[in-house]
Short mmCIF file of C-alpha atoms in Angstrom, two decimals:
data_model
loop_
_atom_site.label_atom_id
_atom_site.label_comp_id
_atom_site.label_asym_id
_atom_site.label_seq_id
_atom_site.Cartn_x
_atom_site.Cartn_y
_atom_site.Cartn_z
CA MET A 1190 -19.37 -7.11 -172.11
CA THR A 1191 -18.25 -10.71 -172.44
CA SER A 1192 -15.38 -12.61 -170.86
CA VAL A 1193 -13.94 -15.58 -172.75
CA THR A 1194 -12.44 -18.65 -171.09
CA ILE A 1195 -10.61 -21.12 -173.33
CA THR A 1196 -9.63 -24.43 -171.69
CA GLY A 1197 -7.63 -27.15 -173.43
CA ILE A 1198 -8.74 -26.23 -176.96
CA SER A 1199 -6.92 -28.34 -179.56
CA LYS A 1200 -7.25 -28.89 -183.30
CA SER A 1201 -5.68 -31.01 -186.04
CA TYR A 1202 -6.76 -31.00 -189.68
CA GLN A 1203 -4.83 -34.21 -190.35
CA ALA A 1204 -3.80 -36.99 -188.01
CA GLY A 1205 -0.58 -36.38 -186.13
CA VAL A 1206 -0.21 -32.77 -187.29
CA PRO A 1207 -1.60 -30.49 -184.55
CA VAL A 1208 -2.52 -26.96 -185.57
CA LEU A 1209 -3.44 -26.07 -182.00
CA LYS A 1210 -1.90 -27.85 -179.03
CA PRO A 1211 -4.10 -27.60 -175.92
CA ILE A 1212 -4.66 -23.85 -175.39
CA ASP A 1213 -5.63 -22.29 -172.06
CA LEU A 1214 -6.46 -18.58 -172.16
CA THR A 1215 -8.73 -16.12 -170.39
CA ILE A 1216 -9.80 -12.85 -172.04
CA GLN A 1217 -11.36 -10.25 -169.78
CA ALA A 1218 -14.66 -8.52 -170.55
CA GLY A 1219 -14.06 -5.32 -172.51
CA GLU A 1220 -10.52 -6.21 -173.57
CA LEU A 1221 -9.08 -5.56 -177.00
CA PHE A 1222 -7.04 -8.77 -177.12
CA PHE A 1223 -4.60 -9.73 -179.87
CA LEU A 1224 -3.52 -13.15 -181.12
CA LEU A 1225 -0.13 -12.45 -182.71
CA GLY A 1226 2.10 -14.83 -184.62
CA PRO A 1227 3.46 -15.90 -188.02
CA SER A 1228 1.40 -17.57 -190.73
CA GLY A 1229 0.46 -21.13 -189.82
CA CYS A 1230 0.82 -20.69 -186.04
CA GLY A 1231 -2.88 -21.50 -185.39
CA LYS A 1232 -4.19 -18.03 -184.53
CA SER A 1233 -6.87 -17.89 -187.25
CA THR A 1234 -7.95 -21.44 -186.43
CA LEU A 1235 -8.45 -20.42 -182.80
CA LEU A 1236 -10.47 -17.38 -183.88
CA ARG A 1237 -12.69 -19.52 -186.12
CA ILE A 1238 -13.25 -21.98 -183.29
CA LEU A 1239 -14.41 -19.06 -181.13
CA ALA A 1240 -16.74 -17.96 -183.94
CA GLY A 1241 -18.21 -21.45 -184.30
CA LEU A 1242 -16.92 -21.86 -187.86
CA VAL A 1243 -14.50 -24.65 -186.95
CA GLU A 1244 -15.12 -27.43 -184.42
CA PRO A 1245 -12.27 -28.17 -181.98
CA ASP A 1246 -11.00 -31.69 -181.34
CA GLY A 1247 -11.08 -31.15 -177.59
CA GLY A 1248 -11.43 -28.60 -174.83
CA SER A 1249 -14.10 -26.07 -173.92
CA ILE A 1250 -15.03 -22.42 -174.48
CA ARG A 1251 -17.10 -20.31 -172.11
CA PHE A 1252 -18.58 -16.87 -172.71
CA ASN A 1253 -19.30 -15.19 -169.36
CA GLY A 1254 -19.02 -18.61 -167.76
CA ARG A 1255 -21.57 -20.18 -170.13
CA GLU A 1256 -20.46 -23.26 -172.06
CA ILE A 1257 -20.74 -22.59 -175.82
CA THR A 1258 -18.23 -25.06 -177.32
CA ARG A 1259 -20.82 -26.94 -179.38
CA LEU A 1260 -23.22 -24.04 -179.86
CA PRO A 1261 -23.92 -23.12 -183.52
CA ALA A 1262 -22.25 -19.95 -184.80
CA GLU A 1263 -25.52 -18.05 -185.15
CA LYS A 1264 -26.33 -18.53 -181.47
CA ARG A 1265 -23.03 -17.28 -180.04
CA ARG A 1266 -23.61 -13.53 -180.52
CA ALA A 1267 -20.10 -13.27 -181.96
CA ALA A 1268 -19.56 -11.25 -185.15
CA MET A 1269 -16.54 -11.74 -187.39
CA VAL A 1270 -14.74 -9.30 -189.68
CA PHE A 1271 -12.84 -11.17 -192.38
CA GLN A 1272 -9.54 -10.35 -194.08
CA ASN A 1273 -11.15 -10.17 -197.53
CA TYR A 1274 -14.19 -8.17 -196.23
CA ALA A 1275 -16.70 -10.69 -197.74
CA LEU A 1276 -18.99 -7.93 -199.04
CA TRP A 1277 -21.70 -8.31 -201.71
CA PRO A 1278 -20.62 -6.13 -204.68
CA HIS A 1279 -24.13 -5.92 -206.19
CA LEU A 1280 -25.68 -4.56 -202.97
CA THR A 1281 -25.53 -1.06 -201.56
CA VAL A 1282 -23.58 -0.24 -198.42
CA PHE A 1283 -26.90 -0.12 -196.52
CA GLU A 1284 -27.94 -3.59 -197.68
CA ASN A 1285 -24.51 -5.07 -196.93
CA VAL A 1286 -24.65 -3.76 -193.38
CA ALA A 1287 -28.27 -4.89 -193.01
CA PHE A 1288 -27.56 -8.40 -194.32
CA GLY A 1289 -27.11 -10.14 -190.96
CA LEU A 1290 -30.07 -8.35 -189.41
CA ARG A 1291 -32.34 -9.41 -192.28
CA ALA A 1292 -31.11 -13.00 -191.91
CA GLU A 1293 -32.10 -12.83 -188.23
CA GLY A 1294 -35.59 -11.64 -189.18
CA ALA A 1295 -35.28 -8.15 -187.66
CA ASP A 1296 -38.09 -5.73 -188.52
CA ASN A 1297 -37.49 -2.77 -190.83
CA ALA A 1298 -37.47 -0.18 -188.05
CA LYS A 1299 -34.73 -2.02 -186.17
CA ILE A 1300 -32.74 -2.55 -189.37
CA ARG A 1301 -32.85 1.16 -190.24
CA LYS A 1302 -31.79 2.17 -186.75
CA GLU A 1303 -28.96 -0.34 -186.32
CA VAL A 1304 -27.56 0.25 -189.81
CA ALA A 1305 -27.67 4.03 -189.35
CA ASP A 1306 -25.95 3.74 -185.95
CA ALA A 1307 -23.25 1.43 -187.30
CA LEU A 1308 -22.54 3.60 -190.36
CA GLU A 1309 -22.36 6.67 -188.13
CA LEU A 1310 -19.89 4.90 -185.87
CA VAL A 1311 -17.55 4.05 -188.77
CA GLN A 1312 -18.06 7.51 -190.32
CA LEU A 1313 -19.80 6.27 -193.49
CA ALA A 1314 -23.29 7.70 -192.93
CA ASP A 1315 -23.17 9.52 -196.29
CA CYS A 1316 -22.27 6.36 -198.22
CA ALA A 1317 -25.35 4.26 -197.47
CA GLU A 1318 -26.63 4.14 -201.07
CA ARG A 1319 -23.30 3.59 -202.77
CA LYS A 1320 -22.31 0.23 -204.27
CA ILE A 1321 -19.26 -1.58 -202.93
CA PRO A 1322 -17.04 -1.31 -206.07
CA SER A 1323 -17.23 2.49 -205.85
CA LEU A 1324 -15.58 2.51 -202.42
CA SER A 1325 -11.91 2.66 -201.51
CA GLY A 1326 -10.27 -0.23 -199.68
CA GLY A 1327 -10.46 1.65 -196.40
CA GLN A 1328 -14.16 2.39 -196.91
CA GLN A 1329 -14.87 -1.26 -197.73
CA GLN A 1330 -13.12 -2.27 -194.51
CA ARG A 1331 -15.36 0.14 -192.60
CA VAL A 1332 -18.45 -1.39 -194.23
CA ALA A 1333 -17.35 -4.87 -193.12
CA LEU A 1334 -16.83 -3.53 -189.60
CA ALA A 1335 -20.22 -1.77 -189.64
CA ARG A 1336 -21.94 -5.00 -190.70
CA ALA A 1337 -20.47 -6.75 -187.67
CA LEU A 1338 -21.35 -3.88 -185.32
CA ALA A 1339 -24.94 -3.67 -186.56
CA MET A 1340 -25.55 -7.08 -185.01
CA ARG A 1341 -24.74 -5.67 -181.55
CA PRO A 1342 -22.46 -8.65 -180.85
CA ASP A 1343 -21.24 -9.66 -177.43
CA LEU A 1344 -17.89 -10.54 -178.99
CA LEU A 1345 -16.16 -8.96 -182.01
CA LEU A 1346 -13.69 -11.18 -183.88
CA LEU A 1347 -11.28 -9.65 -186.41
CA ASP A 1348 -9.15 -11.82 -188.70
CA GLU A 1349 -6.26 -9.74 -190.12
CA PRO A 1350 -8.75 -7.03 -191.16
CA LEU A 1351 -6.16 -4.45 -192.26
CA SER A 1352 -3.71 -6.61 -194.22
CA ASN A 1353 -5.06 -5.47 -197.62
CA LEU A 1354 -4.70 -1.75 -196.89
CA ASP A 1355 -1.77 0.54 -197.53
CA ALA A 1356 0.36 1.77 -194.63
CA ARG A 1357 -1.41 5.12 -194.20
CA LEU A 1358 -4.89 3.57 -194.19
CA ARG A 1359 -3.76 0.90 -191.75
CA ASP A 1360 -2.64 3.59 -189.30
CA THR A 1361 -6.01 5.33 -189.57
CA MET A 1362 -8.03 2.14 -189.20
CA ARG A 1363 -6.01 1.01 -186.19
CA ARG A 1364 -7.11 4.11 -184.32
CA GLU A 1365 -10.69 3.75 -185.54
CA ILE A 1366 -11.05 0.10 -184.54
CA ARG A 1367 -9.71 0.78 -181.05
CA ARG A 1368 -11.96 3.84 -180.70
CA ILE A 1369 -15.06 1.90 -181.76
CA ALA A 1370 -14.30 -1.10 -179.54
CA LYS A 1371 -13.93 1.17 -176.51
CA GLU A 1372 -16.98 3.31 -177.36
CA ARG A 1373 -19.14 0.20 -177.68
CA GLU A 1374 -17.49 -1.44 -174.65
CA LEU A 1375 -16.86 -4.51 -176.79
CA THR A 1376 -14.73 -7.51 -176.03
CA ALA A 1377 -12.71 -7.85 -179.24
CA ILE A 1378 -10.24 -10.54 -180.30
CA TYR A 1379 -7.98 -9.51 -183.15
CA VAL A 1380 -5.71 -11.82 -185.18
CA THR A 1381 -2.62 -10.37 -186.85
CA HIS A 1382 0.96 -11.13 -187.84
CA ASP A 1383 1.81 -7.41 -187.68
CA ARG A 1384 3.67 -6.62 -184.46
CA GLN A 1385 3.14 -2.86 -184.79
CA GLU A 1386 -0.60 -3.41 -185.04
CA ALA A 1387 -0.60 -5.52 -181.89
CA LEU A 1388 1.75 -3.31 -179.86
CA SER A 1389 -0.07 -0.09 -180.73
CA MET A 1390 -3.66 -1.33 -180.26
CA ALA A 1391 -3.83 -4.19 -177.76
CA ASP A 1392 -4.79 -4.08 -174.10
CA ARG A 1393 -3.14 -7.50 -173.89
CA LEU A 1394 -1.75 -9.90 -176.46
CA ALA A 1395 -0.76 -13.54 -176.84
CA VAL A 1396 2.21 -14.53 -178.99
CA MET A 1397 1.63 -17.85 -180.75
CA HIS A 1398 4.08 -20.20 -182.48
CA GLN A 1399 3.51 -23.72 -183.79
CA GLY A 1400 0.11 -23.97 -182.13
CA ILE A 1401 1.39 -23.01 -178.68
CA LEU A 1402 0.87 -19.85 -176.63
CA GLN A 1403 4.41 -18.61 -176.05
CA GLN A 1404 3.63 -15.60 -173.84
CA VAL A 1405 0.60 -13.57 -172.75
CA GLY A 1406 0.68 -10.07 -171.31
CA ALA A 1407 0.42 -6.33 -171.88
CA PRO A 1408 2.31 -5.08 -174.95
CA GLU A 1409 4.98 -3.33 -172.86
CA GLU A 1410 5.53 -6.43 -170.73
CA VAL A 1411 5.87 -8.85 -173.64
CA TYR A 1412 8.10 -6.49 -175.62
CA ASN A 1413 10.41 -5.57 -172.74
CA LEU A 1414 10.43 -8.93 -170.91
CA PRO A 1415 10.21 -11.67 -173.55
CA VAL A 1416 10.36 -15.20 -172.15
CA ASN A 1417 12.19 -16.85 -175.05
CA ARG A 1418 14.13 -16.18 -178.23
CA PHE A 1419 11.12 -16.54 -180.50
CA VAL A 1420 9.08 -13.92 -178.64
CA ALA A 1421 12.06 -11.56 -178.42
CA GLY A 1422 12.68 -11.80 -182.17
CA PHE A 1423 9.07 -11.71 -183.29
CA LEU A 1424 8.11 -8.62 -181.25
CA GLY A 1425 10.99 -6.56 -182.62
CA ASP A 1426 14.69 -6.45 -183.40
CA ALA A 1427 16.84 -7.93 -180.65
CA ASN A 1428 20.50 -8.56 -179.95
CA PHE A 1429 21.27 -12.02 -178.56
CA ILE A 1430 24.32 -12.43 -176.32
CA ASP A 1431 25.53 -15.81 -175.07
CA GLY A 1432 27.00 -16.15 -171.61
CA THR A 1433 27.17 -18.11 -168.36
CA VAL A 1434 25.62 -17.52 -164.95
CA THR A 1435 28.30 -17.10 -162.29
CA GLU A 1436 28.23 -18.16 -158.64
CA ASN A 1437 27.17 -14.69 -157.53
CA GLY A 1438 24.28 -14.67 -160.00
CA LEU A 1439 25.88 -12.45 -162.61
CA PHE A 1440 25.78 -12.96 -166.36
CA ARG A 1441 29.30 -13.37 -167.76
CA SER A 1442 29.86 -12.64 -171.46
CA HIS A 1443 32.80 -11.28 -173.41
CA PHE A 1444 31.40 -7.79 -172.73
CA GLY A 1445 31.96 -8.34 -169.00
CA GLU A 1446 29.82 -9.40 -166.04
CA PHE A 1447 26.35 -7.94 -165.57
CA GLN A 1448 23.39 -8.28 -163.26
CA LEU A 1449 20.50 -9.59 -165.36
CA ALA A 1450 17.09 -7.90 -165.32
CA PRO A 1451 14.84 -9.43 -162.62
CA THR A 1452 12.33 -11.80 -164.22
CA ALA A 1453 10.53 -15.00 -163.22
CA PHE A 1454 13.26 -17.01 -165.00
CA ARG A 1455 16.20 -17.57 -162.64
CA PRO A 1456 18.89 -19.69 -164.37
CA GLU A 1457 21.04 -21.76 -162.04
CA THR A 1458 24.76 -21.21 -161.45
CA GLY A 1459 26.98 -22.43 -164.27
CA ARG A 1460 24.19 -22.60 -166.80
CA LYS A 1461 24.86 -21.29 -170.29
CA VAL A 1462 22.11 -18.92 -171.29
CA THR A 1463 21.27 -16.45 -174.03
CA ALA A 1464 20.30 -12.93 -173.04
CA ALA A 1465 18.48 -10.40 -175.23
CA ILE A 1466 18.69 -6.63 -175.38
CA ARG A 1467 16.75 -4.34 -177.72
CA PRO A 1468 18.75 -2.17 -180.17
CA GLU A 1469 17.28 1.03 -178.71
CA ARG A 1470 18.67 0.06 -175.28
CA ILE A 1471 22.30 0.25 -176.47
CA ARG A 1472 23.76 3.76 -176.38
CA PHE A 1473 26.78 5.54 -177.77
CA ALA A 1474 29.16 6.31 -174.89
CA ALA A 1475 30.92 9.67 -174.69
CA GLN A 1476 34.09 8.02 -173.40
CA LYS A 1477 35.46 4.68 -172.28
CA GLY A 1478 34.26 3.43 -168.91
CA ALA A 1479 33.88 0.34 -166.75
CA HIS A 1480 30.90 -0.99 -168.77
CA THR A 1481 31.67 0.34 -172.24
CA PHE A 1482 32.96 -1.74 -175.15
CA SER A 1483 34.37 -0.99 -178.58
CA ALA A 1484 32.59 -1.99 -181.80
CA LYS A 1485 33.22 -1.35 -185.48
CA LEU A 1486 30.44 0.21 -187.55
CA THR A 1487 29.69 -2.07 -190.53
CA ASP A 1488 26.40 -0.79 -191.99
CA ARG A 1489 23.53 1.65 -191.55
CA THR A 1490 19.85 2.00 -192.43
CA PHE A 1491 18.64 5.61 -192.29
CA LEU A 1492 14.92 5.90 -191.47
CA GLY A 1493 14.55 9.65 -191.07
CA GLU A 1494 13.72 10.05 -187.41
CA CYS A 1495 16.20 7.32 -186.45
CA CYS A 1496 19.02 5.21 -187.81
CA GLU A 1497 19.66 1.50 -187.45
CA TRP A 1498 23.39 0.96 -187.06
CA LYS A 1499 25.09 -2.43 -187.44
CA PHE A 1500 28.28 -3.19 -185.55
CA ASP A 1501 30.88 -5.90 -185.20
CA ALA A 1502 31.80 -6.22 -181.52
CA ASP A 1503 34.67 -8.68 -181.33
CA GLY A 1504 32.95 -11.01 -183.79
CA LEU A 1505 29.42 -10.50 -182.45
CA ALA A 1506 26.97 -8.70 -184.73
CA LEU A 1507 25.02 -6.00 -182.88
CA GLU A 1508 22.25 -3.62 -183.91
CA VAL A 1509 21.84 -0.18 -182.34
CA THR A 1510 18.90 2.16 -182.95
CA GLU A 1511 19.59 5.87 -182.45
CA SER A 1512 17.10 8.73 -182.60
CA ALA A 1513 18.10 11.98 -184.38
CA PRO A 1514 21.35 10.34 -185.57
CA PRO A 1515 24.48 12.32 -186.47
CA MET A 1516 26.65 11.47 -189.46
CA ARG A 1517 28.95 8.49 -188.95
CA ARG A 1518 31.25 6.68 -191.35
CA ILE A 1519 31.29 2.97 -192.05
CA GLY A 1520 34.45 1.60 -190.46
CA ASP A 1521 34.40 3.95 -187.45
CA VAL A 1522 35.15 2.35 -184.10
CA CYS A 1523 32.66 3.52 -181.48
CA GLU A 1524 32.28 3.09 -177.74
CA LEU A 1525 28.94 1.54 -176.79
CA GLU A 1526 27.22 0.87 -173.46
CA PHE A 1527 23.94 -0.41 -172.07
CA ASP A 1528 22.09 -0.56 -168.78
CA PRO A 1529 22.28 -4.19 -167.55
CA GLY A 1530 18.74 -3.77 -166.24
CA HIS A 1531 17.58 -4.21 -169.85
CA LEU A 1532 19.48 -7.48 -170.40
CA ILE A 1533 16.88 -10.29 -170.31
CA ALA A 1534 17.78 -13.97 -169.77
CA LEU A 1535 15.77 -16.16 -172.17
CA GLN A 1536 14.39 -19.62 -171.40
CA GLY A 1537 15.07 -20.97 -174.86
#
């Protein structure tokens, strides 16, 4: 297993327009680590720098403490799975998977063994002699993954590998990729803009925006304790409530005064701050109470197992997610409440 230490890595493709501002990041050996962010945030550039396909402007990269920043791609023992699969349509599945091994000069016995092992791992052992155009999108993705695995890499790099698949296949492949990474005890770095992919698969993740690491942590930590408005909004739906910090450390808004959730960010007295709360953290109250408030139902999105309700609470738009929802009418006035322990003060 391989640990990855990234120190001060930066990159610009044109003068004065940084794609990556100096990045510091440590990925533990055996982690399935996600780089998550919108298009153009620099995540794929960082992955390609790790692969040796793009040269950084500054900084260093170490694999297991060994400096590899200027090492050629073929000497890094890092295998990459591309978004478009990059398969040879005129070759069989076997020959596609064997391609990297042949380029390395492996003997036939090793090629047969490693290809067979990789195809078995991705559950395509019976497809070895088929040509690529005869395969489904999901099968082609598995071939691309098998080709990377056949090289027995120290580091597996995946660049939005599931973006071309339909929703059902994506769900299946998510489970398969995590299973394979753990079976092989691989360190894997996975780039995606899909928050569900990252939250459901990652051991840890980094949220990126405009070439900067916004927050790094376990999925539950980053989702439940976002540090700023961008992270809160990108990881899922969020309600944003403006208020002021009082002398006794409470958060005062037009819903009342609340004790904020304990986080590393401690805004000073008198400061105006924005707090976030997830829609699933707001509940329908059975009756009025000290911490309930009235809101008018303005819209709904029914999703089967849950419903996303939209409310107007004294001019503030709120979203509430409810499991197993009953029937409600647009225009109803409802009593809502939330546990202040889920109200997170944001740094910006």
